[in-house]
Backbone as a chain_set.jsonl record, in Angstrom:
{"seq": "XXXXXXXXXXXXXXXXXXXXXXXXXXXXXXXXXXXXXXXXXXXXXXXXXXXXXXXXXXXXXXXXXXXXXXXXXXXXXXXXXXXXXXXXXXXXXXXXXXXXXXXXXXXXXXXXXXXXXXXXXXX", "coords": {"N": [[0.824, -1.199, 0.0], [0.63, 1.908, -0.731], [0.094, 5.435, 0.938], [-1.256, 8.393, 0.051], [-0.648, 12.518, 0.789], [-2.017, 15.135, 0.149], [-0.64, 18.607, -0.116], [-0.754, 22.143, 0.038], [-2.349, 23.544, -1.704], [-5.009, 26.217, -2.042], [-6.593, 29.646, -2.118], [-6.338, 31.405, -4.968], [-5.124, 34.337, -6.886], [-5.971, 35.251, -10.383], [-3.248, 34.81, -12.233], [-1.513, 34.444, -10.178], [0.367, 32.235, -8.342], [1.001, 28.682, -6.988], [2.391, 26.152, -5.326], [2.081, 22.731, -5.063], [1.913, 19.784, -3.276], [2.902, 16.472, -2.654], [3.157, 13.871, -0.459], [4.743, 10.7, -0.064], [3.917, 7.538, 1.742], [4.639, 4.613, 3.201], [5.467, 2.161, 0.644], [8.334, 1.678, -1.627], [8.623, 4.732, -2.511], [10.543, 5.344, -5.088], [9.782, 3.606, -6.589], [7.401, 3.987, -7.968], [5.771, 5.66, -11.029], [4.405, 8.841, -11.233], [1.828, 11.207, -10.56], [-0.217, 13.828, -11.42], [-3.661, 14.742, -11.409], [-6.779, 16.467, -11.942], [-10.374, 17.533, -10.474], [-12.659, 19.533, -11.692], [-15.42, 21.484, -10.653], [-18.424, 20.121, -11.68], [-17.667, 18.383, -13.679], [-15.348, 15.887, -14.988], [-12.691, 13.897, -13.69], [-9.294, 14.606, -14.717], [-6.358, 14.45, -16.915], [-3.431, 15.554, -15.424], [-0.334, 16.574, -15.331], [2.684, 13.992, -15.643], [5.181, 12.027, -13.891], [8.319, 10.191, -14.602], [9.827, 7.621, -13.081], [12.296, 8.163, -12.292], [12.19, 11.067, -12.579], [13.024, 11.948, -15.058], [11.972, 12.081, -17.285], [8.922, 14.156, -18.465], [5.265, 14.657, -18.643], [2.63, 16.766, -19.829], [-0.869, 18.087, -19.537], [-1.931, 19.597, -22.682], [-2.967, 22.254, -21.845], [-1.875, 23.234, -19.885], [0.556, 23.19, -20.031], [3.839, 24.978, -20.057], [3.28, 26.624, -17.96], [2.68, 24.951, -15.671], [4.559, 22.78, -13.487], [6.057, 19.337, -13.196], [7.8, 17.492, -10.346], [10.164, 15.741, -8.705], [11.593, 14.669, -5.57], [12.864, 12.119, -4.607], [14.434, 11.232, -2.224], [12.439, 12.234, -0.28], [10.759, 11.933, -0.909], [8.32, 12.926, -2.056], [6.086, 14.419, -4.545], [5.6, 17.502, -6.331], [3.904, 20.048, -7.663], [4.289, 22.863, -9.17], [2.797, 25.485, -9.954], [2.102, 28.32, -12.254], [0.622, 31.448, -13.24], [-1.68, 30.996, -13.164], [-5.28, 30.477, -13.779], [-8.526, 30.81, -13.952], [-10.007, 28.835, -14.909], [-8.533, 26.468, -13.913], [-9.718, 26.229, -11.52], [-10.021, 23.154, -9.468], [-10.069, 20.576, -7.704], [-7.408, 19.082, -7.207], [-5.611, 15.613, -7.553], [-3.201, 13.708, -6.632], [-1.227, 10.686, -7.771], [-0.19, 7.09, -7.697], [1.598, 5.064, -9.948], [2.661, 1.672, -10.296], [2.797, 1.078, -13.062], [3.234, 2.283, -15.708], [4.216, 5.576, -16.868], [2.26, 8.326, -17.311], [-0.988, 9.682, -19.232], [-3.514, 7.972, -18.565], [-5.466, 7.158, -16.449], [-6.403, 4.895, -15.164], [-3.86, 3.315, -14.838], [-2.999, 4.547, -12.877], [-2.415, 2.617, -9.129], [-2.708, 4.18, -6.637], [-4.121, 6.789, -4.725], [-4.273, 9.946, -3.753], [-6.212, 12.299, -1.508], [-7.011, 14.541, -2.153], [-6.079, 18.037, -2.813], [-8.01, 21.719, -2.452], [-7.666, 24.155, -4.758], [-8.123, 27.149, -5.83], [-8.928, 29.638, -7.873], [-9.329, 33.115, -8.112], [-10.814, 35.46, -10.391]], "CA": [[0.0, 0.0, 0.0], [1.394, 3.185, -0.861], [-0.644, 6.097, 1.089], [-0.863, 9.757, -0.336], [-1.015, 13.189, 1.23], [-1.612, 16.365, -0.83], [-1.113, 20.214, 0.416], [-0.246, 23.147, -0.684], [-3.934, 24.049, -2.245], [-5.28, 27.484, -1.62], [-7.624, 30.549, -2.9], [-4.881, 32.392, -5.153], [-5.916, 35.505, -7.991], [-5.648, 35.328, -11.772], [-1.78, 35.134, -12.838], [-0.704, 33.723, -9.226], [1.197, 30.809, -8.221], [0.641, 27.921, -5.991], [2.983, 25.032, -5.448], [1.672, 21.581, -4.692], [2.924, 18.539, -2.684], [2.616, 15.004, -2.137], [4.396, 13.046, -0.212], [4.219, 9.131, -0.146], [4.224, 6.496, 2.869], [4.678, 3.078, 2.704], [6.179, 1.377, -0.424], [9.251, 2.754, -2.096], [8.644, 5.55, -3.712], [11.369, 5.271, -6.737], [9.404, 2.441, -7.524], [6.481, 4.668, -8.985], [5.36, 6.389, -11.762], [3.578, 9.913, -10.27], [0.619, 11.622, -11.755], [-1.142, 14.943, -10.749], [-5.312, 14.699, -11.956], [-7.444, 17.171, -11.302], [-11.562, 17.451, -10.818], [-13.579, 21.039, -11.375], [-17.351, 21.004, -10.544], [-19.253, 19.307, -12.654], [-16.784, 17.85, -15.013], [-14.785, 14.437, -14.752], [-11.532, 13.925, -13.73], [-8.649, 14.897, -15.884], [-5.065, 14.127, -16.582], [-2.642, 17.479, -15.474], [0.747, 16.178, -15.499], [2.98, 13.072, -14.715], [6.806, 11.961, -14.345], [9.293, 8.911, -14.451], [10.084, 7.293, -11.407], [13.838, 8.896, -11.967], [12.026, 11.913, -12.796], [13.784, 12.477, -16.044], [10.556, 12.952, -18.085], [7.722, 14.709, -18.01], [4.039, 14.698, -19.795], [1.517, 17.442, -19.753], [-1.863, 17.911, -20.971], [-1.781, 20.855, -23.119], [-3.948, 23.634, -20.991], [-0.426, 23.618, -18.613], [1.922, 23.129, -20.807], [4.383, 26.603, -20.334], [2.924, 26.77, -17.329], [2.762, 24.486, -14.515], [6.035, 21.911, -13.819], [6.151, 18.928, -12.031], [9.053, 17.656, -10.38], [9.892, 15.099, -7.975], [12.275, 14.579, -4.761], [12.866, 10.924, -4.27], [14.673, 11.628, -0.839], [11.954, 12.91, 0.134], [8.812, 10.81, -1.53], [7.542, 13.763, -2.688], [6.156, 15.462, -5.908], [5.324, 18.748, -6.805], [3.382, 20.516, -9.317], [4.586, 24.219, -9.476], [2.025, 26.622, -10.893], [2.017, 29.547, -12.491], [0.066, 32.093, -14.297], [-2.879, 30.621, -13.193], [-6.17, 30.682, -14.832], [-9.885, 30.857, -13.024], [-10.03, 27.617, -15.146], [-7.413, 26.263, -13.452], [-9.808, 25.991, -10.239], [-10.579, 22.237, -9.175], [-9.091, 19.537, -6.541], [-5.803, 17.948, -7.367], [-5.185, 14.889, -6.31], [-1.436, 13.126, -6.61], [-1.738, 9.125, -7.906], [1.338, 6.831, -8.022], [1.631, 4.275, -10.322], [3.812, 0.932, -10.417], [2.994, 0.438, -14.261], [3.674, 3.397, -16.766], [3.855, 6.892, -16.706], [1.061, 9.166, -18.768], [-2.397, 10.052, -18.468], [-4.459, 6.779, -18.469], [-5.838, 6.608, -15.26], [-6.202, 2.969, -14.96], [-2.937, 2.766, -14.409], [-2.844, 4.92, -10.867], [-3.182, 2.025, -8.061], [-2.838, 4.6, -5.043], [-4.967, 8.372, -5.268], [-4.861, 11.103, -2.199], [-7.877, 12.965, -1.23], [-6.477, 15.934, -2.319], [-6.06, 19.803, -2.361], [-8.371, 22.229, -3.356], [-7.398, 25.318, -5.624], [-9.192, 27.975, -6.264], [-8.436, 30.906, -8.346], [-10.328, 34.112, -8.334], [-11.137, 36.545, -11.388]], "C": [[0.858, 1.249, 0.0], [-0.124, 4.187, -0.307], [-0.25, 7.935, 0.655], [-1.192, 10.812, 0.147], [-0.656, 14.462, 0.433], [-1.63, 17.46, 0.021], [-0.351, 20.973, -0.158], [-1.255, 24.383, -1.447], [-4.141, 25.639, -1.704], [-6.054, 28.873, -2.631], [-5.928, 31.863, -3.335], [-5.649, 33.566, -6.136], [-5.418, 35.04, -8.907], [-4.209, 35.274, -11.737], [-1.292, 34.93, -11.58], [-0.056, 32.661, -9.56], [0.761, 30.293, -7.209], [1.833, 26.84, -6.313], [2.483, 24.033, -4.841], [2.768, 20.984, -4.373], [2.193, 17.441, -2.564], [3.196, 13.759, -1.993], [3.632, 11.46, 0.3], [4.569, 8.484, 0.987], [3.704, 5.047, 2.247], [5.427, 2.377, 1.8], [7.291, 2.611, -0.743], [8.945, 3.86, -3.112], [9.392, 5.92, -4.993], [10.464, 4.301, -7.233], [8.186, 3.101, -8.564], [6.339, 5.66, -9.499], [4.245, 7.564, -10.973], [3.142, 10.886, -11.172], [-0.328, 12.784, -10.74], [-2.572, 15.031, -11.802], [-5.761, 16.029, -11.441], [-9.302, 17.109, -11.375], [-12.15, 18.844, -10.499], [-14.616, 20.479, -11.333], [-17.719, 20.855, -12.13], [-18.75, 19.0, -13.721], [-15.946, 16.769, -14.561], [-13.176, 15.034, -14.996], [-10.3, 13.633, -14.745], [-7.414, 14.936, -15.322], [-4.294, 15.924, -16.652], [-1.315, 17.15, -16.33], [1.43, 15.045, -14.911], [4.736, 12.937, -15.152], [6.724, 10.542, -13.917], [9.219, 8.42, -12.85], [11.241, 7.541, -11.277], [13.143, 10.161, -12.183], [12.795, 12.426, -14.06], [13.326, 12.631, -16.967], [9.263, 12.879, -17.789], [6.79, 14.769, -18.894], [3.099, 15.347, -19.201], [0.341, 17.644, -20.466], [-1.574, 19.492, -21.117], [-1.992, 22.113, -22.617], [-3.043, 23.872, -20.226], [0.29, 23.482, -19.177], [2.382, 24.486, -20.728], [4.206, 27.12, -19.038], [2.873, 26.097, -15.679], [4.145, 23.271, -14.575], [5.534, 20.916, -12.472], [7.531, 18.203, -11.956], [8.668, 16.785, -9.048], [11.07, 14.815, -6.486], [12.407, 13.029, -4.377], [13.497, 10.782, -2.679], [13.762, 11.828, 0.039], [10.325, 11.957, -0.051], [7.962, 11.697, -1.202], [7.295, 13.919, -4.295], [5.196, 16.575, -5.899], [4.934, 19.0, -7.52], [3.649, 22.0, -8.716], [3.813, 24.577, -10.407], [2.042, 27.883, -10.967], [1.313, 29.897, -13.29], [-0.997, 31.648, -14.396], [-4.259, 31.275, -13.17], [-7.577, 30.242, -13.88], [-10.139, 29.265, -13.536], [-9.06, 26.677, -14.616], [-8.278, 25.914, -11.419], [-10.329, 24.507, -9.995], [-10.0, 21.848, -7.858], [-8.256, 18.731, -7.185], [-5.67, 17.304, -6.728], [-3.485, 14.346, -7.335], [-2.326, 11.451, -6.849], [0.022, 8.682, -8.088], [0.751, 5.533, -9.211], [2.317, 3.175, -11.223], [3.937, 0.768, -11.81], [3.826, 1.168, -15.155], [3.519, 4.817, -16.138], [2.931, 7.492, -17.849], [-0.238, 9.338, -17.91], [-3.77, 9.243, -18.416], [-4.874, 6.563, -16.879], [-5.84, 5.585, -14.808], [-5.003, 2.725, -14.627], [-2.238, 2.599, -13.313], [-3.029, 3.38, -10.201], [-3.744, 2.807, -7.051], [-3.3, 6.417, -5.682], [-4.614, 9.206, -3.912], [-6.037, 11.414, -2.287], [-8.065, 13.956, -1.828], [-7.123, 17.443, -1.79], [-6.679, 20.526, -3.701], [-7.732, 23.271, -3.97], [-8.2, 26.056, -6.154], [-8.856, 29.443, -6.904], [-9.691, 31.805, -8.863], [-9.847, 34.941, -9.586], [-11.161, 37.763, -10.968]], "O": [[1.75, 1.422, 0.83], [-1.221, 3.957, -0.814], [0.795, 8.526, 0.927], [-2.414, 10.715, 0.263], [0.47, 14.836, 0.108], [-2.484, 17.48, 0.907], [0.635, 20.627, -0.809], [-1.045, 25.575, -1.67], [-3.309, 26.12, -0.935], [-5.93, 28.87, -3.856], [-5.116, 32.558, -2.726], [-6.876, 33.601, -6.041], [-4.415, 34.352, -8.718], [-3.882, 36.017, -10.812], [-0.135, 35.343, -11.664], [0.119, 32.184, -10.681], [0.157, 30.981, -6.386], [2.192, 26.686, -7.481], [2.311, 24.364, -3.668], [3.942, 21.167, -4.696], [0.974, 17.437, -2.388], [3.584, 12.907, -2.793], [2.534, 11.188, 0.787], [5.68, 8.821, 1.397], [2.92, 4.61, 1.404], [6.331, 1.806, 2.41], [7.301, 3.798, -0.417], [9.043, 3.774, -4.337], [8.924, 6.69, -5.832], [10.41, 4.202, -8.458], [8.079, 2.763, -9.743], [6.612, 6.701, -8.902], [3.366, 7.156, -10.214], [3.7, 11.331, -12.175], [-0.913, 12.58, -9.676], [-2.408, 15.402, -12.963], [-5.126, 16.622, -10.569], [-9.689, 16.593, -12.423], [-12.178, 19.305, -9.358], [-14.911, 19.36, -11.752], [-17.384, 21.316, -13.222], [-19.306, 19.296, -14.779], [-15.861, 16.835, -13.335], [-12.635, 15.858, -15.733], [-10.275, 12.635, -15.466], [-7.079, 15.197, -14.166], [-4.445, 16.91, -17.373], [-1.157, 17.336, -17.536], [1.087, 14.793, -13.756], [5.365, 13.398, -16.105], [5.871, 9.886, -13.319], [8.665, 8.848, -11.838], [11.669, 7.26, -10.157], [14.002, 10.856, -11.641], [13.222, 13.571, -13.912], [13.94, 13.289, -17.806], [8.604, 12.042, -17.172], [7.175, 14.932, -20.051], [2.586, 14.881, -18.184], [0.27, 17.49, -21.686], [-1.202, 20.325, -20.289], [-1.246, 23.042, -22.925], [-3.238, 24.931, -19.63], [1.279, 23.825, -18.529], [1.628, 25.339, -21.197], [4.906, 28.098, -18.779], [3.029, 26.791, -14.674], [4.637, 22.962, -15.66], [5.004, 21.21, -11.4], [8.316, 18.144, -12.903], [7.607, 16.83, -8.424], [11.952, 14.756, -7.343], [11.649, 12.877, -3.419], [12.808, 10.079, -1.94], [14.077, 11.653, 1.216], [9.324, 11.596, 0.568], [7.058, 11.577, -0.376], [8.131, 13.608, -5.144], [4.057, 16.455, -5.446], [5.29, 18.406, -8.537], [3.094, 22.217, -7.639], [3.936, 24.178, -11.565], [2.008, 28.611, -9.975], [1.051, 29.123, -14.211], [-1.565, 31.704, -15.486], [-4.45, 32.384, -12.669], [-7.482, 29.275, -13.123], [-10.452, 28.447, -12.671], [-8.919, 25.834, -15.502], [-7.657, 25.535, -10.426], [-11.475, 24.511, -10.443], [-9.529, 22.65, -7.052], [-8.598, 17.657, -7.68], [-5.55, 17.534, -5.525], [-3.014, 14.696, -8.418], [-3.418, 11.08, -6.418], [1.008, 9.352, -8.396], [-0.429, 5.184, -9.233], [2.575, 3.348, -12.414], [5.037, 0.337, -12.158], [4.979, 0.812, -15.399], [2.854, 5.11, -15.144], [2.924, 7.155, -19.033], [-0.521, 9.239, -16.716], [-4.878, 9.756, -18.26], [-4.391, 5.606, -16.274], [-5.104, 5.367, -13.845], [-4.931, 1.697, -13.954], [-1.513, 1.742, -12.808], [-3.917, 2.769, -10.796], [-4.829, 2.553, -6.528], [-2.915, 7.009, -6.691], [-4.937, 8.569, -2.909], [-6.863, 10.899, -3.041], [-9.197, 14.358, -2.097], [-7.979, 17.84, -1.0], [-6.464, 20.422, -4.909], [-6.662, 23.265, -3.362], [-9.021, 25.638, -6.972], [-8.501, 30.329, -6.126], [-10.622, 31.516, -9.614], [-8.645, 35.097, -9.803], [-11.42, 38.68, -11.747]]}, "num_chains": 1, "name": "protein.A"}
């Protein structure tokens, strides 16, 4: 069991920043692939960004691309999503997923999810 804890979330303005976290207990964390989702009201959950389990590449969906980074600390059995320049669209709950198979944005592939952190950006 790998368990996940997100924070960092918070009510930011148009063209802020927020940095996310989520750090892992239990299993080794080099061992997985790590994936930031997100869910706005009334719309289904969607792939943000995800990395390697060396962290040495990265895949975004387009709407963050230029924009948000993620990035990972294995020391630490953390990862990060660094945002910037954020966008009222840009407000949902992020959660953090690990997963032992692949990296990308197939959900199915997460085993382990957090609860996550909300985000909220005002206009």
């Amino acid at each position: 069991q790998v368990q996940l804890v997100e924070s960092g979330g918070g009510l930011v303005q148009t063209g802020g920043s927020l940095r996310l976290s989520c750090t892992a207990s239990g299993r080794t964390f080099s061992n997985y692939a790590m994936g930031w989702f997100r869910r706005a009201p009334g719309k289904w959950r969607e792939f943000v960004a995800s990395i390697t389990w060396s962290g040495g590449s990265t895949y975004y969906t387009d709407s963050v691309k230029g924009r948000f980074t993620i990035s990972r600390d294995n020391a630490k059995s953390t990862v990060y999503l660094q945002m910037s320049s954020l966008k009222p669209e840009d407000t949902a709950v992020y959660h953090c997923a690990a997963s032992p198979f692949r990296v990308g944005a197939d959900q199915r592939a997460y085993d382990y999810w957090g609860q996550g952190t909300q985000v909220t950006v005002s206009s």
